[in-house]
Amino acid sequence: MPDYQPTPADKFTFGLWTFGNPGRDPFGEPVRERISPLRGVQKLSQLGAYGVNLHDNDLVPIDATPAERDRIVAEFKRALADHGVRVPMATTNLFSDPIFKDGAFTSSDPKVRAFALQKTMRAIDLGVELGAETYVFWGGREGAEVDAAKDPVSALKWMRECMNFLIYYVKDNGYNLRFALEAKPNEPRGDIYLATTGHMLAFIETLDDPSVCGVNPEVAHENMAGLNFVHGVAQALEMGKLFHIDLNAQKPGRFDQDLRFGSEDLKGAFLLVKLLEDYQYPGPRHFDAHAYRTEDEDGVWEFCAGCMRTYLILKEKVRRFNADPEIQGLLAEIRAGDAHLEGLMQSFSPDNARAIAALSIDRIGLGRAGRRYEKLDQLTIEVLLGAR
Amino acid sequence: MPDYQPTPADKFTFGLWTFGNPGRDPFGEPVRERISPLRGVQKLSQLGAYGVNLHDNDLVPIDATPAERDRIVAEFKRALADHGVRVPMATTNLFSDPIFKDGAFTSSDPKVRAFALQKTMRAIDLGVELGAETYVFWGGREGAEVDAAKDPVSALKWMRECMNFLIYYVKDNGYNLRFALEAKPNEPRGDIYLATTGHMLAFIETLDDPSVCGVNPEVAHENMAGLNFVHGVAQALEMGKLFHIDLNAQKPGRFDQDLRFGSEDLKGAFLLVKLLEDYQYPGPRHFDAHAYRTEDEDGVWEFCAGCMRTYLILKEKVRRFNADPEIQGLLAEIRAGDAHLEGLMQSFSPDNARAIAALSIDRIGLGRAGRRYEKLDQLTIEVLLGAR
Amino acid sequence: MPDYQPTPADKFTFGLWTFGNPGRDPFGEPVRERISPLRGVQKLSQLGAYGVNLHDNDLVPIDATPAERDRIVAEFKRALADHGVRVPMATTNLFSDPIFKDGAFTSSDPKVRAFALQKTMRAIDLGVELGAETYVFWGGREGAEVDAAKDPVSALKWMRECMNFLIYYVKDNGYNLRFALEAKPNEPRGDIYLATTGHMLAFIETLDDPSVCGVNPEVAHENMAGLNFVHGVAQALEMGKLFHIDLNAQKPGRFDQDLRFGSEDLKGAFLLVKLLEDYQYPGPRHFDAHAYRTEDEDGVWEFCAGCMRTYLILKEKVRRFNADPEIQGLLAEIRAGDAHLEGLMQSFSPDNARAIAALSIDRIGLGRAGRRYEKLDQLTIEVLLGAR
Amino acid sequence: MPDYQPTPADKFTFGLWTFGNPGRDPFGEPVRERISPLRGVQKLSQLGAYGVNLHDNDLVPIDATPAERDRIVAEFKRALADHGVRVPMATTNLFSDPIFKDGAFTSSDPKVRAFALQKTMRAIDLGVELGAETYVFWGGREGAEVDAAKDPVSALKWMRECMNFLIYYVKDNGYNLRFALEAKPNEPRGDIYLATTGHMLAFIETLDDPSVCGVNPEVAHENMAGLNFVHGVAQALEMGKLFHIDLNAQKPGRFDQDLRFGSEDLKGAFLLVKLLEDYQYPGPRHFDAHAYRTEDEDGVWEFCAGCMRTYLILKEKVRRFNADPEIQGLLAEIRAGDAHLEGLMQSFSPDNARAIAALSIDRIGLGRAGRRYEKLDQLTIEVLLGAR
């Protein structure tokens, strides 16, 4: 059996906020100390991770003086260097402070929007200083409980204005940084604007420079709405917009759980790893999750190790699936093409249209033919269970 | 009290399949005769509707001969003319026949895709013949239960290929016809590709001519995923892509109910009417719903009348909300702008960036200030309940 | 128009934790000061409420000394007396402290269960001292994320053991106190045992003295699972088990929102008020909700006033519905009985069975008859909207 | 590797309606012939199943003459005998015919209720004739879309009246038959009364003889509401009420999918098999599911074989989990008891209450201790994936 031991080449990353989560929730107080960034860098390095990601305030308190800020950042950079840990992605906390209670980029109050821009410019500077090449935007507060209060059309315009401003800010500074927008349907707001990866992909096309903006889909967020995560990721990937990804697990139709990757919906997790590996997604595999509130620090590291280990086990399953003769035989049969017809459909011409219109296709026969999907799905389950 | 009596100027439309729904469901047989298109045209005209919409096979059976087809169409056109009823929208049934059991435009089988193209070209011809200027695509079967069987990236490519083909077909024929794509997260497939209006808007941007393609959002479909429908419609509208709309009602997180408009989530229905009316959406208000299975033909017409009447009542509520001094006072306060800050944010310049970076904003004070949304939402509810 | 001004006779109550909610959530810090119990008692009295309810630690900190406890309680009792405010219900906080992170009565650790019993006995004493006649049990932590860790059968046995212990404790002390058990499907735990009012009703039947135990259904909790709240409350009521009720609002399939009563699903709220009023439910109408995080203290009182006002408006709608001749005519038709058949079915006898077996019933005709529910539901909506 | 070949000793059963499902859905026509009961009995026998279950009309058409009925039943009994196949469970179709469109036992119309009783008495006779010892009640139509039309309290009273009648009918006939009630939250009705296994367990306690009534929980039905299925089954089992079980798979928060057992939520399926096997549930393992609509008859048998095979693989996983020293070591640690404290809590006495009140429990220390659930859950996942 392979040892499933992660190495930096696997490009596994964790947010400072993930191992740093102290186990507070809406109904309970923290259960453990917040693990410090320095401790986390050291431990993740030992566990085989590639990097850490951060919100500005995961590292630097919102009310730090410039001197404190510089001291903290210098210390953190030393730890990164000492342990060979990268910071591939950074982001801004635009949700914890009460000023953002009705949104940051979509606040009705221009002062709040200006503050959000100010804070994000500083946080971008910080991210770039730490080496980040991807900048994530998760607009946790960009939503509403009272839709009568805020015109959703205005909200989108404000959001676009801010994103455009920041695109130019990055260009103006000559930063090598791409934006990855992250959707979530609700929580902490009643509803969040641009609720899914799909909405985000559409919004990106309306920005001044869509080429520098992609998405950061998160397993839990799409599953909260009961959507098929793999489908959404595939759409982003096919559009060349899969700039980053947040891996975790979630039971559908409930609060944001941020569970250990692979701990729910093993078939979905397998199909996701399959998509990423088959299409050679080059970016980090970022785990945006946290340990259960039942855990102490040891449990936090078990959680981190488990995320990576399950990814590697599933990657091995993908290899087996792709090498299984019976499965591949079924797939070849299922996916058999027809060069003539495909030629006709690939590009329109009046002749092709006439040819298609004139085709005599056996509607009844095709309706009766079995697709063998029960067989294929059962074999997939058996690969997953290690029963083949 | 106003009489809330619809007229064609209100642009209310119904699908032939809506009043024609015979009350069959997954666990039960039909409970009423399918009301014929001719009968429906006559009755809807009496009730004050503007038009009817149709799938090809709502009117012409899938196995009709050309002569039968022509006879049926001629008869239907006479009824439309006799009763002053329009056909503003048409679409293709690409879901009922067993040939489409694994998709139409996304079937792995090129013969099925070709058949779907053939059928759609014919149905477009029919729609245009009947006067339709909007052509809806609802890909009810474009999905999967077994994601291991079909690469979702391939599925999107096939879908795009077919849509592009049809865009050119319409142009080549000189038809005055725009496409409106309709999303749904699941049912009848386990998951449907391009699951929400957001995914559809993003997909449209990848077509050869996005300008002729918009969306047809449906209340029930977005609510099945628990998404905020008004937000999705607002995004489409803001992008200039709200080409059509399907009005009905739905309890979230369950099977597609297609309930009478306004029969669930009155606040959501009000906010939707408000968005459409405030932004003067010019298209038809199409009711894609059907009477409960408990009803006979009388109940079907009660259902149709109720959809229209509730829309008009809600439109009157919008007028009241917009004219209510206390509400408008609150909104003016909530939405107070700041010309200087807005000027700085509206377009990037290094100077503007520096000015924003240098702003001293009262984070603590803004975090403490109440937004008065409980008051505003309560007043909204009271407008809805007729208590102010 | 009635003035919808609440009075104590309406029996509206609020938890200390409801107006005291400081607007903290999983992604953000508090936005307002916690309003003190004393301030709340005064304000609620002015607004027309009947009483306040509390968890032990809403009033007395978990680590208060006996002297502090006595001082706080004495001061609170004076405020209650001064303002004529009652404490009809009390409960225990068995969820905030880290000791309860894996459950209180269902913790695998007997020390935790013993601590929970100890804490609850003290809290019961407090509740009784304050005049409470209903004691609520909401087992917020009685659940699991890792079902492999805890046998759910054992969990139920532990829960029963604790509930039985406390039943006897109350009897032994001669307290006039009934228990009301409150279900919730998930949050803060991944899943909570006894997930719905139905599960709770079943569990109660297995206790040593079911007669002193009923339920405390909460609108939001059942809606989180997409269940019909009115149906669940009706079952409790019909079993004589509706001992208390938590009123609020919630969008289905997401995190626990605890929204202002009536702010979502107006038809559902109306049907609930109708059930409570038609069956003359005698208990308090308790609002277990809190103001949006956008609000300051003024917003909190708007929220409280709005809960009560909407209840009263809906109660007036019930009166109108019950007095509407067209609606009542429809209902009389829909509910027409058949004394002979009802007699046969009401109690079994071999003769009745034979008589029923021999009946010739017009299956086809009954299948065709319309039930007129579209009409009835439309009239209900129009009553709600004030359009009749 | 074991061969996972089912035998009748495994007690696997299928409904005639499961393999007989022709692939019709709300948006599409049948895709395959309905496989006859006789063919099914033969094939299932070959595949290693134990028995088949049926609704009356799966075997005998609703309008069959007595002679036709007798001929069909005789032929079916011969097939059962020929192939050594049992009928352990039977039920009534009270949902397909239009007469039941507004309910059977909860119809407002006494004629419909009487017809439902008549039909059920005949179907019970049929079930007993075929050897059934369990009789399932799934009230698919016992619900509402329009709650204003039917008092849910009345609905429950009618339901109880009918169930009591049938309990006496069975006793009066001396049948050896127990009832198993099956809940579902919605579909085909907007909402179904007694929405979950919990509600059903509570309802049973109100019947004239609860001892002969238990439940038939179904994986898909509880998952539709996002509930933890294992918790619900555990409650039924602990109450001695798990009389039957319906195995399948379902994605939460959507239409009833009835997928192949184990094809979704492998961890949930494992935990379910673990509960049934650990507690030696003696009844049939009934698969209430059907093949995808993409399948022909071969696919149907693949589906049946897959259900059974996955159950057996998961049963083997349970054996491994229970034999894994590291897992069992963790569990022993997690579940360590405390005889003294458990003794105090097990039964109330004033002395025990005083002793518990006087305990000095280390609240802070217990709050800090890690539970090691991340580790345990990870090991569980690895057992499932065959990685240990």
PDB file of C-alpha atoms in Angstrom, chain C residues 81-213:
ATOM      1  CA  ALA C  81     -42.139  43.456  40.311  1.00  0.00           C
ATOM      2  CA  ASP C  82     -41.600  47.117  39.531  1.00  0.00           C
ATOM      3  CA  HIS C  83     -42.601  46.669  35.922  1.00  0.00           C
ATOM      4  CA  GLY C  84     -45.207  43.959  36.263  1.00  0.00           C
ATOM      5  CA  VAL C  85     -43.275  41.493  34.152  1.00  0.00           C
ATOM      6  CA  ARG C  86     -43.553  37.709  34.589  1.00  0.00           C
ATOM      7  CA  VAL C  87     -41.045  34.873  34.091  1.00  0.00           C
ATOM      8  CA  PRO C  88     -43.263  32.094  32.758  1.00  0.00           C
ATOM      9  CA  MET C  89     -40.400  29.946  31.433  1.00  0.00           C
ATOM     10  CA  ALA C  90     -36.810  29.193  32.331  1.00  0.00           C
ATOM     11  CA  THR C  91     -34.126  26.937  30.912  1.00  0.00           C
ATOM     12  CA  THR C  92     -30.482  25.912  31.300  1.00  0.00           C
ATOM     13  CA  ASN C  93     -27.532  26.940  29.205  1.00  0.00           C
ATOM     14  CA  LEU C  94     -25.989  23.573  28.422  1.00  0.00           C
ATOM     15  CA  PHE C  95     -24.219  24.682  25.271  1.00  0.00           C
ATOM     16  CA  SER C  96     -21.948  27.736  25.651  1.00  0.00           C
ATOM     17  CA  ASP C  97     -19.286  26.455  27.970  1.00  0.00           C
ATOM     18  CA  PRO C  98     -16.523  24.304  26.452  1.00  0.00           C
ATOM     19  CA  ILE C  99     -17.319  21.495  28.893  1.00  0.00           C
ATOM     20  CA  PHE C 100     -20.431  20.813  26.797  1.00  0.00           C
ATOM     21  CA  LYS C 101     -18.592  20.672  23.486  1.00  0.00           C
ATOM     22  CA  ASP C 102     -19.565  17.032  22.966  1.00  0.00           C
ATOM     23  CA  GLY C 103     -22.935  17.163  24.639  1.00  0.00           C
ATOM     24  CA  ALA C 104     -24.379  17.628  28.093  1.00  0.00           C
ATOM     25  CA  PHE C 105     -26.880  14.850  28.854  1.00  0.00           C
ATOM     26  CA  THR C 106     -25.468  12.832  25.934  1.00  0.00           C
ATOM     27  CA  SER C 107     -21.790  13.332  26.583  1.00  0.00           C
ATOM     28  CA  SER C 108     -19.859  10.081  26.611  1.00  0.00           C
ATOM     29  CA  ASP C 109     -18.158  11.350  29.729  1.00  0.00           C
ATOM     30  CA  PRO C 110     -20.168  10.682  32.912  1.00  0.00           C
ATOM     31  CA  LYS C 111     -18.497  13.660  34.574  1.00  0.00           C
ATOM     32  CA  VAL C 112     -19.951  15.969  31.968  1.00  0.00           C
ATOM     33  CA  ARG C 113     -23.392  14.424  32.323  1.00  0.00           C
ATOM     34  CA  ALA C 114     -23.192  14.800  36.085  1.00  0.00           C
ATOM     35  CA  PHE C 115     -22.130  18.424  35.706  1.00  0.00           C
ATOM     36  CA  ALA C 116     -25.082  19.012  33.365  1.00  0.00           C
ATOM     37  CA  LEU C 117     -27.457  17.512  35.918  1.00  0.00           C
ATOM     38  CA  GLN C 118     -25.966  19.588  38.690  1.00  0.00           C
ATOM     39  CA  LYS C 119     -26.216  22.763  36.643  1.00  0.00           C
ATOM     40  CA  THR C 120     -29.792  21.981  35.611  1.00  0.00           C
ATOM     41  CA  MET C 121     -30.968  21.286  39.149  1.00  0.00           C
ATOM     42  CA  ARG C 122     -29.617  24.661  40.216  1.00  0.00           C
ATOM     43  CA  ALA C 123     -31.189  26.338  37.215  1.00  0.00           C
ATOM     44  CA  ILE C 124     -34.529  24.713  37.924  1.00  0.00           C
ATOM     45  CA  ASP C 125     -34.359  26.070  41.457  1.00  0.00           C
ATOM     46  CA  LEU C 126     -33.684  29.512  39.998  1.00  0.00           C
ATOM     47  CA  GLY C 127     -36.514  29.255  37.497  1.00  0.00           C
ATOM     48  CA  VAL C 128     -38.986  28.214  40.165  1.00  0.00           C
ATOM     49  CA  GLU C 129     -37.792  31.024  42.418  1.00  0.00           C
ATOM     50  CA  LEU C 130     -38.609  33.438  39.603  1.00  0.00           C
ATOM     51  CA  GLY C 131     -42.063  31.957  39.122  1.00  0.00           C
ATOM     52  CA  ALA C 132     -41.533  29.838  36.033  1.00  0.00           C
ATOM     53  CA  GLU C 133     -44.081  27.083  35.423  1.00  0.00           C
ATOM     54  CA  THR C 134     -42.517  25.780  32.253  1.00  0.00           C
ATOM     55  CA  TYR C 135     -38.961  24.532  31.975  1.00  0.00           C
ATOM     56  CA  VAL C 136     -37.509  24.227  28.493  1.00  0.00           C
ATOM     57  CA  PHE C 137     -34.824  21.763  27.410  1.00  0.00           C
ATOM     58  CA  TRP C 138     -33.014  22.631  24.222  1.00  0.00           C
ATOM     59  CA  GLY C 139     -30.147  20.228  23.833  1.00  0.00           C
ATOM     60  CA  GLY C 140     -28.062  22.317  21.509  1.00  0.00           C
ATOM     61  CA  ARG C 141     -24.963  20.197  21.979  1.00  0.00           C
ATOM     62  CA  GLU C 142     -26.722  16.828  22.179  1.00  0.00           C
ATOM     63  CA  GLY C 143     -25.493  15.623  18.838  1.00  0.00           C
ATOM     64  CA  ALA C 144     -22.496  14.598  16.823  1.00  0.00           C
ATOM     65  CA  GLU C 145     -20.282  15.257  13.896  1.00  0.00           C
ATOM     66  CA  VAL C 146     -18.625  11.841  14.187  1.00  0.00           C
ATOM     67  CA  ASP C 147     -21.258   9.153  14.515  1.00  0.00           C
ATOM     68  CA  ALA C 148     -18.599   6.481  14.719  1.00  0.00           C
ATOM     69  CA  ALA C 149     -17.596   7.924  18.092  1.00  0.00           C
ATOM     70  CA  LYS C 150     -20.896   7.719  19.899  1.00  0.00           C
ATOM     71  CA  ASP C 151     -23.527   5.034  19.658  1.00  0.00           C
ATOM     72  CA  PRO C 152     -26.775   6.947  19.060  1.00  0.00           C
ATOM     73  CA  VAL C 153     -28.635   4.283  21.020  1.00  0.00           C
ATOM     74  CA  SER C 154     -26.450   4.993  24.046  1.00  0.00           C
ATOM     75  CA  ALA C 155     -26.956   8.699  23.568  1.00  0.00           C
ATOM     76  CA  LEU C 156     -30.722   8.288  23.787  1.00  0.00           C
ATOM     77  CA  LYS C 157     -30.414   6.154  26.898  1.00  0.00           C
ATOM     78  CA  TRP C 158     -28.249   8.789  28.602  1.00  0.00           C
ATOM     79  CA  MET C 159     -30.669  11.516  27.613  1.00  0.00           C
ATOM     80  CA  ARG C 160     -33.560   9.535  29.054  1.00  0.00           C
ATOM     81  CA  GLU C 161     -31.696   8.835  32.265  1.00  0.00           C
ATOM     82  CA  CYS C 162     -31.076  12.526  32.803  1.00  0.00           C
ATOM     83  CA  MET C 163     -34.611  13.565  31.930  1.00  0.00           C
ATOM     84  CA  ASN C 164     -36.054  10.971  34.281  1.00  0.00           C
ATOM     85  CA  PHE C 165     -33.727  12.122  37.042  1.00  0.00           C
ATOM     86  CA  LEU C 166     -34.921  15.678  36.624  1.00  0.00           C
ATOM     87  CA  ILE C 167     -38.577  14.709  36.492  1.00  0.00           C
ATOM     88  CA  TYR C 168     -38.160  13.115  39.895  1.00  0.00           C
ATOM     89  CA  TYR C 169     -36.150  16.069  41.135  1.00  0.00           C
ATOM     90  CA  VAL C 170     -39.048  18.391  40.339  1.00  0.00           C
ATOM     91  CA  LYS C 171     -41.567  16.064  41.989  1.00  0.00           C
ATOM     92  CA  ASP C 172     -39.362  15.572  45.025  1.00  0.00           C
ATOM     93  CA  ASN C 173     -39.155  19.330  45.469  1.00  0.00           C
ATOM     94  CA  GLY C 174     -42.875  19.757  45.000  1.00  0.00           C
ATOM     95  CA  TYR C 175     -42.309  22.221  42.180  1.00  0.00           C
ATOM     96  CA  ASN C 176     -45.210  23.224  39.937  1.00  0.00           C
ATOM     97  CA  LEU C 177     -43.187  22.887  36.774  1.00  0.00           C
ATOM     98  CA  ARG C 178     -43.687  21.164  33.469  1.00  0.00           C
ATOM     99  CA  PHE C 179     -40.935  20.301  30.981  1.00  0.00           C
ATOM    100  CA  ALA C 180     -41.029  21.424  27.343  1.00  0.00           C
ATOM    101  CA  LEU C 181     -38.484  19.735  25.058  1.00  0.00           C
ATOM    102  CA  GLU C 182     -37.233  21.615  22.047  1.00  0.00           C
ATOM    103  CA  ALA C 183     -35.836  19.949  18.951  1.00  0.00           C
ATOM    104  CA  LYS C 184     -33.439  21.219  16.335  1.00  0.00           C
ATOM    105  CA  PRO C 185     -31.963  19.257  13.447  1.00  0.00           C
ATOM    106  CA  ASN C 186     -28.432  20.663  13.438  1.00  0.00           C
ATOM    107  CA  GLU C 187     -26.275  23.649  14.431  1.00  0.00           C
ATOM    108  CA  PRO C 188     -24.204  23.987  16.430  1.00  0.00           C
ATOM    109  CA  ARG C 189     -23.669  20.204  16.096  1.00  0.00           C
ATOM    110  CA  GLY C 190     -23.396  18.550  12.699  1.00  0.00           C
ATOM    111  CA  ASP C 191     -26.567  16.682  13.602  1.00  0.00           C
ATOM    112  CA  ILE C 192     -28.564  16.921  16.803  1.00  0.00           C
ATOM    113  CA  TYR C 193     -30.283  13.878  18.298  1.00  0.00           C
ATOM    114  CA  LEU C 194     -34.101  13.942  18.358  1.00  0.00           C
ATOM    115  CA  ALA C 195     -34.009  16.230  15.379  1.00  0.00           C
ATOM    116  CA  THR C 196     -37.617  17.366  15.137  1.00  0.00           C
ATOM    117  CA  THR C 197     -40.673  17.954  17.265  1.00  0.00           C
ATOM    118  CA  GLY C 198     -41.833  14.547  16.071  1.00  0.00           C
ATOM    119  CA  HIS C 199     -38.761  12.760  17.406  1.00  0.00           C
ATOM    120  CA  MET C 200     -39.144  14.641  20.676  1.00  0.00           C
ATOM    121  CA  LEU C 201     -42.803  13.668  21.030  1.00  0.00           C
ATOM    122  CA  ALA C 202     -41.835  10.042  20.530  1.00  0.00           C
ATOM    123  CA  PHE C 203     -38.998  10.253  23.023  1.00  0.00           C
ATOM    124  CA  ILE C 204     -41.296  11.755  25.653  1.00  0.00           C
ATOM    125  CA  GLU C 205     -43.492   8.676  25.533  1.00  0.00           C
ATOM    126  CA  THR C 206     -40.520   6.624  26.744  1.00  0.00           C
ATOM    127  CA  LEU C 207     -39.923   8.717  29.866  1.00  0.00           C
ATOM    128  CA  ASP C 208     -40.922   7.596  33.342  1.00  0.00           C
ATOM    129  CA  ASP C 209     -43.679  10.212  33.522  1.00  0.00           C
ATOM    130  CA  PRO C 210     -44.654  11.481  30.091  1.00  0.00           C
ATOM    131  CA  SER C 211     -47.513  13.504  31.574  1.00  0.00           C
ATOM    132  CA  VAL C 212     -45.233  16.292  32.797  1.00  0.00           C
ATOM    133  CA  CYS C 213     -43.318  16.559  29.518  1.00  0.00           C
TER     134      CYS C 213
END
